[in-house]
Coordinates of C-alpha atoms and ligand atoms in Angstrom, one line a residue:
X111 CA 41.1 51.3 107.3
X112 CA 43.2 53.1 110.3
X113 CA 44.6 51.2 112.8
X114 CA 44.3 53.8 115.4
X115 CA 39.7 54.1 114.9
X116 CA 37.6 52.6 117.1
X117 CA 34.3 53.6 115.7
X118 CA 33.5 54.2 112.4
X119 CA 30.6 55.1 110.8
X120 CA 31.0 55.0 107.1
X121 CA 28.3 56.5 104.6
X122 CA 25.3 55.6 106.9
X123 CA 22.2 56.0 105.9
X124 CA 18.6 55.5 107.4
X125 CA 15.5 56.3 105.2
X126 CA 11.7 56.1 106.6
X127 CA 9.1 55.4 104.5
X128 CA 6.7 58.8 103.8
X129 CA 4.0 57.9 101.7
X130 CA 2.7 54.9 100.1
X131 CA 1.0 54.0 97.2
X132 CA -2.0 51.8 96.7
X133 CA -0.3 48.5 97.1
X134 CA 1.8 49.5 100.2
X135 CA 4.9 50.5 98.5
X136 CA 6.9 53.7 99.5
X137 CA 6.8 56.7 97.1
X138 CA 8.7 59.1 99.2
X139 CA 11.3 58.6 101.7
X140 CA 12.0 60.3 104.9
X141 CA 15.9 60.7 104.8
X142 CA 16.8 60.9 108.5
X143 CA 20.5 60.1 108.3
X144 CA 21.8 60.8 104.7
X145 CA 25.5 59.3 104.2
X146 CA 26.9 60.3 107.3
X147 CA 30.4 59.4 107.7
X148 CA 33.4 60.3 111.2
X149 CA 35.4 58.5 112.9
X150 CA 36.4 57.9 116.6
X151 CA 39.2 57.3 118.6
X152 CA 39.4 55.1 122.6
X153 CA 38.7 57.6 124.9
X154 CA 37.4 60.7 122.8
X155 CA 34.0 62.5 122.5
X156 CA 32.5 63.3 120.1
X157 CA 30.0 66.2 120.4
X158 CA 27.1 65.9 117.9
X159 CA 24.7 68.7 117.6
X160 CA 21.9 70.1 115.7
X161 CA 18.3 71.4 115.6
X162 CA 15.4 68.7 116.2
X163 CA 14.3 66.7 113.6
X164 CA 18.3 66.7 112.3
X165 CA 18.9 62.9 112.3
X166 CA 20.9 63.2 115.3
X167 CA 18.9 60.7 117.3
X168 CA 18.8 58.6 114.8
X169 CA 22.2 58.1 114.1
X170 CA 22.7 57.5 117.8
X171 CA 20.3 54.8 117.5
X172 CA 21.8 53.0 114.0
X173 CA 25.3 53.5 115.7
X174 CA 24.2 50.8 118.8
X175 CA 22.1 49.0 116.2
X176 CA 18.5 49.8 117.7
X177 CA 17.9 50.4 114.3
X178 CA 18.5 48.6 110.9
X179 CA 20.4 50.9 108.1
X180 CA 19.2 51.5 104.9
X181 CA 23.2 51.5 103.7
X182 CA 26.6 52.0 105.3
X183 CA 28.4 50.3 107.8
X184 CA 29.5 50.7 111.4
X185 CA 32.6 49.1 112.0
X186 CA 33.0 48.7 116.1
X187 CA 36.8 47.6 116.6
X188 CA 37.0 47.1 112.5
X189 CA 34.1 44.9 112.4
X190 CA 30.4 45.9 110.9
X191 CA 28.0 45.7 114.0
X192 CA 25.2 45.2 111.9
X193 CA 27.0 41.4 110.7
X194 CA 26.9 40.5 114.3
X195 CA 24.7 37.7 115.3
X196 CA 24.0 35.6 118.5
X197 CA 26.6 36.0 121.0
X198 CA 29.1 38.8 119.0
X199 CA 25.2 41.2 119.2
X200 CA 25.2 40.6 122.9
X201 CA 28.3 41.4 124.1
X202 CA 28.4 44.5 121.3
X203 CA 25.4 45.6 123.5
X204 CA 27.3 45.4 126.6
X205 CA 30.3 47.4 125.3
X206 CA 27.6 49.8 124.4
X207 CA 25.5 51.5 125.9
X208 CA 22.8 54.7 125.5
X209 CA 21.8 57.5 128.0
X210 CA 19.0 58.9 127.4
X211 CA 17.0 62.4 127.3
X212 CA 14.3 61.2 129.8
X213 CA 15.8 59.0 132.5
X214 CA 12.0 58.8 133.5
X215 CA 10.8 57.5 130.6
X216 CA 12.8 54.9 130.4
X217 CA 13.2 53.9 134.1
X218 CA 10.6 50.9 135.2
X219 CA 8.3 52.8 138.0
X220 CA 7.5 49.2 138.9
X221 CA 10.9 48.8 140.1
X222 CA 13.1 50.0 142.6
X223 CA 16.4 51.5 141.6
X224 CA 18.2 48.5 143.0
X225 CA 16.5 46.0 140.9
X226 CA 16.7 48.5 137.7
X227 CA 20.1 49.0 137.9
X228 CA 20.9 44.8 138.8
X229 CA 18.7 44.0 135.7
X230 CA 21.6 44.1 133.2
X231 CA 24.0 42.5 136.1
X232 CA 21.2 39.6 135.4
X233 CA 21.0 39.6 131.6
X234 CA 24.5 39.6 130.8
X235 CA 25.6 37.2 134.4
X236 CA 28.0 39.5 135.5
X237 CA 27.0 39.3 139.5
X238 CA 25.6 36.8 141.6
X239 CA 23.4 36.3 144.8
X240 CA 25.4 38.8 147.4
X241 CA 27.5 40.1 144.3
X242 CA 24.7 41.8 142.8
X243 CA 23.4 43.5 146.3
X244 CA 27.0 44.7 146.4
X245 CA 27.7 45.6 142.5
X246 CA 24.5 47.9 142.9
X247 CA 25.5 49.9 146.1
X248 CA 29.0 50.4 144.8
X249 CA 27.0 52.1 141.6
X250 CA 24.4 54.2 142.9
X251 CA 28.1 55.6 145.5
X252 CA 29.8 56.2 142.2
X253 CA 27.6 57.8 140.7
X254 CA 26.5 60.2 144.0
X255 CA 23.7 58.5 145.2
X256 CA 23.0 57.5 148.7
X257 CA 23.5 53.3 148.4
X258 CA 20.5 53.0 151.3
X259 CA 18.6 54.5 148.4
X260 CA 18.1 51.1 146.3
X261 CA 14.9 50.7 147.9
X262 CA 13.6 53.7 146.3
X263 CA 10.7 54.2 143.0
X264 CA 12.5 56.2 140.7
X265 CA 9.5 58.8 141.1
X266 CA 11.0 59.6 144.8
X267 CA 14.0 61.0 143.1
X268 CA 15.0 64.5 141.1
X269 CA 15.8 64.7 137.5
X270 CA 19.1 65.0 137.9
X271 CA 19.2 62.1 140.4
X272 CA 17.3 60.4 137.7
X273 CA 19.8 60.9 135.0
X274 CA 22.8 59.7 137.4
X275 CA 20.5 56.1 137.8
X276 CA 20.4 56.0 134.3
X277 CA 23.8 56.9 133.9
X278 CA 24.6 53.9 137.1
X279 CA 22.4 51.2 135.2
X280 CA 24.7 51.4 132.0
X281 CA 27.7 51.6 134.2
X282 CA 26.7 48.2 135.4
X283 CA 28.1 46.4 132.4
X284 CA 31.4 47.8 132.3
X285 CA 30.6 49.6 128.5
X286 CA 33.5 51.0 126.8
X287 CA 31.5 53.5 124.6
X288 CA 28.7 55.4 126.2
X289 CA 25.7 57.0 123.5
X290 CA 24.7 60.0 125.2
X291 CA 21.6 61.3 123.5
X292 CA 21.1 65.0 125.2
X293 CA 21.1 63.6 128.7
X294 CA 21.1 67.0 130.4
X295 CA 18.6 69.0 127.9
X296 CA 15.9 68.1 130.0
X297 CA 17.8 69.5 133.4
X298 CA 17.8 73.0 135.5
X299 CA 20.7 74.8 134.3
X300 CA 22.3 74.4 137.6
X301 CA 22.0 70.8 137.5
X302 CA 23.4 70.3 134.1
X303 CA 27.0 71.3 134.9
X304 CA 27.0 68.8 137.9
X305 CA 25.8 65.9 135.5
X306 CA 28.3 66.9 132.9
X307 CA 31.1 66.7 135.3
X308 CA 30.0 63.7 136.7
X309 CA 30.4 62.2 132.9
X310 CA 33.5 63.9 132.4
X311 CA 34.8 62.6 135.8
X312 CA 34.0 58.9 135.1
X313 CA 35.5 58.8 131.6
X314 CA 39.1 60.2 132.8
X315 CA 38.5 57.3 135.4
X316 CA 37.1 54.5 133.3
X317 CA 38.1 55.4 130.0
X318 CA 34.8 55.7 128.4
X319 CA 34.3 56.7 124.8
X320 CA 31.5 59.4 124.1
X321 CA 29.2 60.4 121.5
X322 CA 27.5 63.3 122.9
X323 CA 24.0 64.5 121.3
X324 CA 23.0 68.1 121.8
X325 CA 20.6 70.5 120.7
X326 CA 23.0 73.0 121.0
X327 CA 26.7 74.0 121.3
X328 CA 27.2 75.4 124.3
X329 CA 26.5 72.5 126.1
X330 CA 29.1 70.2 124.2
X331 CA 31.4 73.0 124.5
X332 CA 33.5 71.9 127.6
X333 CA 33.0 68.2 126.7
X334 CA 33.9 67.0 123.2
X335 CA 37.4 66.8 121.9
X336 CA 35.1 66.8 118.3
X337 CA 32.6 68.7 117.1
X338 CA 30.1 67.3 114.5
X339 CA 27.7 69.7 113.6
X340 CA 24.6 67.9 111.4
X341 CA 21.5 69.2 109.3
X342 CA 18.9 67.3 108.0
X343 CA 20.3 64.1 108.0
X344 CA 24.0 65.4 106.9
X345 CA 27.1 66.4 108.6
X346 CA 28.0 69.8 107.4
X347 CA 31.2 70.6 109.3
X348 CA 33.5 68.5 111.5
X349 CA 36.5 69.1 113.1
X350 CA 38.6 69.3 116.8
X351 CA 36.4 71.0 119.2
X352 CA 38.6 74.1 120.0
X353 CA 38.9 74.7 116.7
X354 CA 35.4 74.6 115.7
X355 CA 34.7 77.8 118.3
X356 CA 37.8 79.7 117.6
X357 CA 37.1 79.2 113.3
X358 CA 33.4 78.1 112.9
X359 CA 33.5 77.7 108.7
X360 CA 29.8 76.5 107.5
X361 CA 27.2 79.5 107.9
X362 CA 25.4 77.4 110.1
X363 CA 27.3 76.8 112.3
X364 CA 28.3 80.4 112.6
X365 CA 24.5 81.1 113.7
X366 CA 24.3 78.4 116.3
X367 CA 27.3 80.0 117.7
X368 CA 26.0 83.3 117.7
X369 CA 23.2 82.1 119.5
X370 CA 25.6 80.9 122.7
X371 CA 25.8 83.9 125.4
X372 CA 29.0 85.2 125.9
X373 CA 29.4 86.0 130.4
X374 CA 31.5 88.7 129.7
X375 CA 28.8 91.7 129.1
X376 CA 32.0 94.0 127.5
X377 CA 32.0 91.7 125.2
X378 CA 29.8 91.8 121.9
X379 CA 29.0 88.6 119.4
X380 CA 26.6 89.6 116.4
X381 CA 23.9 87.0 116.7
X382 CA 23.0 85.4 113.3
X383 CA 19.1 84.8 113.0
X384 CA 18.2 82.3 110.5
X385 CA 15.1 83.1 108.3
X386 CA 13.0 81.0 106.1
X387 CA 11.4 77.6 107.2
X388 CA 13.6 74.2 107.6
X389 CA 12.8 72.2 104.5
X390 CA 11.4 68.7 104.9
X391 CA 13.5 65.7 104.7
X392 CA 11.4 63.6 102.6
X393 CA 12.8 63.8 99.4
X394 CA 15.0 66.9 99.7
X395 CA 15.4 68.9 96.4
X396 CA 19.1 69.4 94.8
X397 CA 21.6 71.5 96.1
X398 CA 22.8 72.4 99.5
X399 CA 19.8 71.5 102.4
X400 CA 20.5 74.7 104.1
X401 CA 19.9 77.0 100.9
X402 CA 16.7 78.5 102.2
X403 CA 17.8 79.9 105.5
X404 CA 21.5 80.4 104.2
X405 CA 22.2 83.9 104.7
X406 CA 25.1 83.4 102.2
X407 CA 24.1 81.7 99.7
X408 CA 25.4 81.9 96.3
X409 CA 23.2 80.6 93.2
X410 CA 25.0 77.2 93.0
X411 CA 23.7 76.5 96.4
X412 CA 20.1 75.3 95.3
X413 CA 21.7 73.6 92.1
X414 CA 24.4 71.3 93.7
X415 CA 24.9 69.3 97.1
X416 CA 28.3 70.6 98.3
X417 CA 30.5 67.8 99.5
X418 CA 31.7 67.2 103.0
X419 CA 35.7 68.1 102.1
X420 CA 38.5 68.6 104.1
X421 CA 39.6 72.4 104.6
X422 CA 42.3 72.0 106.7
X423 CA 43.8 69.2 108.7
X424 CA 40.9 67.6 110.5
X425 CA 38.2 70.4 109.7
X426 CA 35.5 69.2 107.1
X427 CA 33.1 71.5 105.9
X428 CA 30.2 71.0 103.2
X429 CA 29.9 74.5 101.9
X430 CA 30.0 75.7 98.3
X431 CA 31.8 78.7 99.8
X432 CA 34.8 76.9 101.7
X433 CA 37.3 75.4 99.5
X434 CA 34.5 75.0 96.6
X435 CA 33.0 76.0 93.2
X436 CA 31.7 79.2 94.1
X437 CA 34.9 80.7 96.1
Ligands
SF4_165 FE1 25.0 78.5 102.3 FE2 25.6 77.7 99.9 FE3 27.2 77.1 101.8 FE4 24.9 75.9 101.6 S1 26.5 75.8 100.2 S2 25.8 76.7 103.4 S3 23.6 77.6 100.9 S4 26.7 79.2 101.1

């Protein structure tokens, strides 16, 4: 093991049951995370992105252990997260912590955005009595929100005044590593930038760690210092952001490229349209998952799983095509 990780997720895997027989046992599983395996350094992000249904979420969700793997380990400062028990869970939850994609959903309207964003000042007794009335102004002002606000319902706010409650409330325990599971997808354009900025802004000054969940590239573009890109439940290339725009390697990430607009009209980018339908992740046949839509594939493709290798320092790719058997 490096030294020098913070996170790492090693061969992870979650599996959902599909269908049952007659005496309740699964016969077919629904591989949302397949053997996923990165690393993370203090103080990077890490974009992940894909197209619904990719696993994304779900990894998001093994990683703070909301959800119990089927195999694999997360090791969280070298040790496995999902070991923890009593006290070692609790303060693992306070060190991390998950945005999510709707602020609203998961915002009490019963409460008012003072009490929402003390509630984990409560749970893990980090405030007291005036301390908490105080803890919760200085929030709200950090993250741009009027403090003579915390008597407001979350529905008297925007989205994107929403997003920066939910953004305040898991500030409030002081987390080093921040799950942020397409917290501006559901955002005016216009808004999205201002959100993103306020993330990048409080990272430089807090030293957060990011893993950053996106539908899409463009919006991790100006974030990550890593790009993951993942389909059906596997990583399929990885490597340093810049990198990954200026030499996309694995055909699909070439087409979710070509799908960014470029502002400069004088220039031109040949959009890749993907055909054929996403196969279903219960029980995926041999070969590579992306063979039906693969505009390049080779006859290999549907025979044999390519294997996530490294192509050149840092950039990963799983692509017969790349480094492989069919070059
Ligand atoms: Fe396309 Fe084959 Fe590469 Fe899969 S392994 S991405 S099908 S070329």
């Amino acid at each position: 093991m490096n030294e020098k990780y913070y996170l790492e997720i090693n061969d992870l895997k979650k599996y959902f049951p599909a269908r049952q027989n007659f005496f309740g046992r699964s016969r077919s599983w629904l591989k949302a995370v397949d053997g996923v395996s990165f690393r993370l350094t203090r103080g990077e992000t890490m974009g992940l992105v894909g197209e619904s249904g990719c696993g994304k979420s779900t990894l998001g969700r093994l990683i703070i252990n909301l959800l119990t793997p089927t195999g694999g380990e997360v090791l969280f400062e070298k040790q496995n997260i999902f070991q923890f028990t009593g006290e070692q869970k609790k303060e693992m939850r306070r060190k991390m912590q998950i945005i999510f994609q709707d602020p609203y959903g998961s915002l009490n309207p019963r409460m008012n955005i003072g009490e929402i964003i003390a509630e984990p000042l409560h749970i893990h007794n980090l405030a007291r009595g005036n301390g908490v009335h105080r803890r919760v102004r200085e929030l709200l002002d950090h993250v741009g929100l009027n403090p003579q606000h915390a008597d407001r319902y979350p529905h008297e706010f925007s989205g994107g005044q929403r997003q920066r409650i939910g953004i305040a409330r898991a500030l409030a325990v002081e987390p080093e590593l921040i799950i942020c599971d397409e917290p501006v997808s559901a955002l005016d354009v216009s808004i999205q930038s201002q959100v993103l900025n306020l993330l990048k802004d409080l990272q430089q000054e807090l030293g957060l760690t990011y893993l950053f969940i996106a539908h899409g590239l463009n919006v991790v573009k100006h974030v990550s210092t890593t790009v993951g890109v993942m389909y059906l439940g596997k990583l399929v290339e990885i490597t340093g952001g810049d990198e990954l725009y200026r030499n996309p390697l694995h055909p699909y990430t070439k087409a979710l490229l070509s799908a960014i607009p470029i502002p400069d009209p004088r220039l031109k980018r040949e959009r890749v349209l993907l055909s054929g339908d996403v196969q279903s992740p219960i029980d995926p046949p041999p070969g590579c998952r992306f063979c039906a839509r693969c505009p390049a594939a080779v006859e290999i493709c549907s025979r044999e799983e390519p294997i996530l290798l490294e192509y050149s320092k840092g950039h990963h790719v799983a692509c017969h095509l790349i480094g492989g058997d069919a070059r």
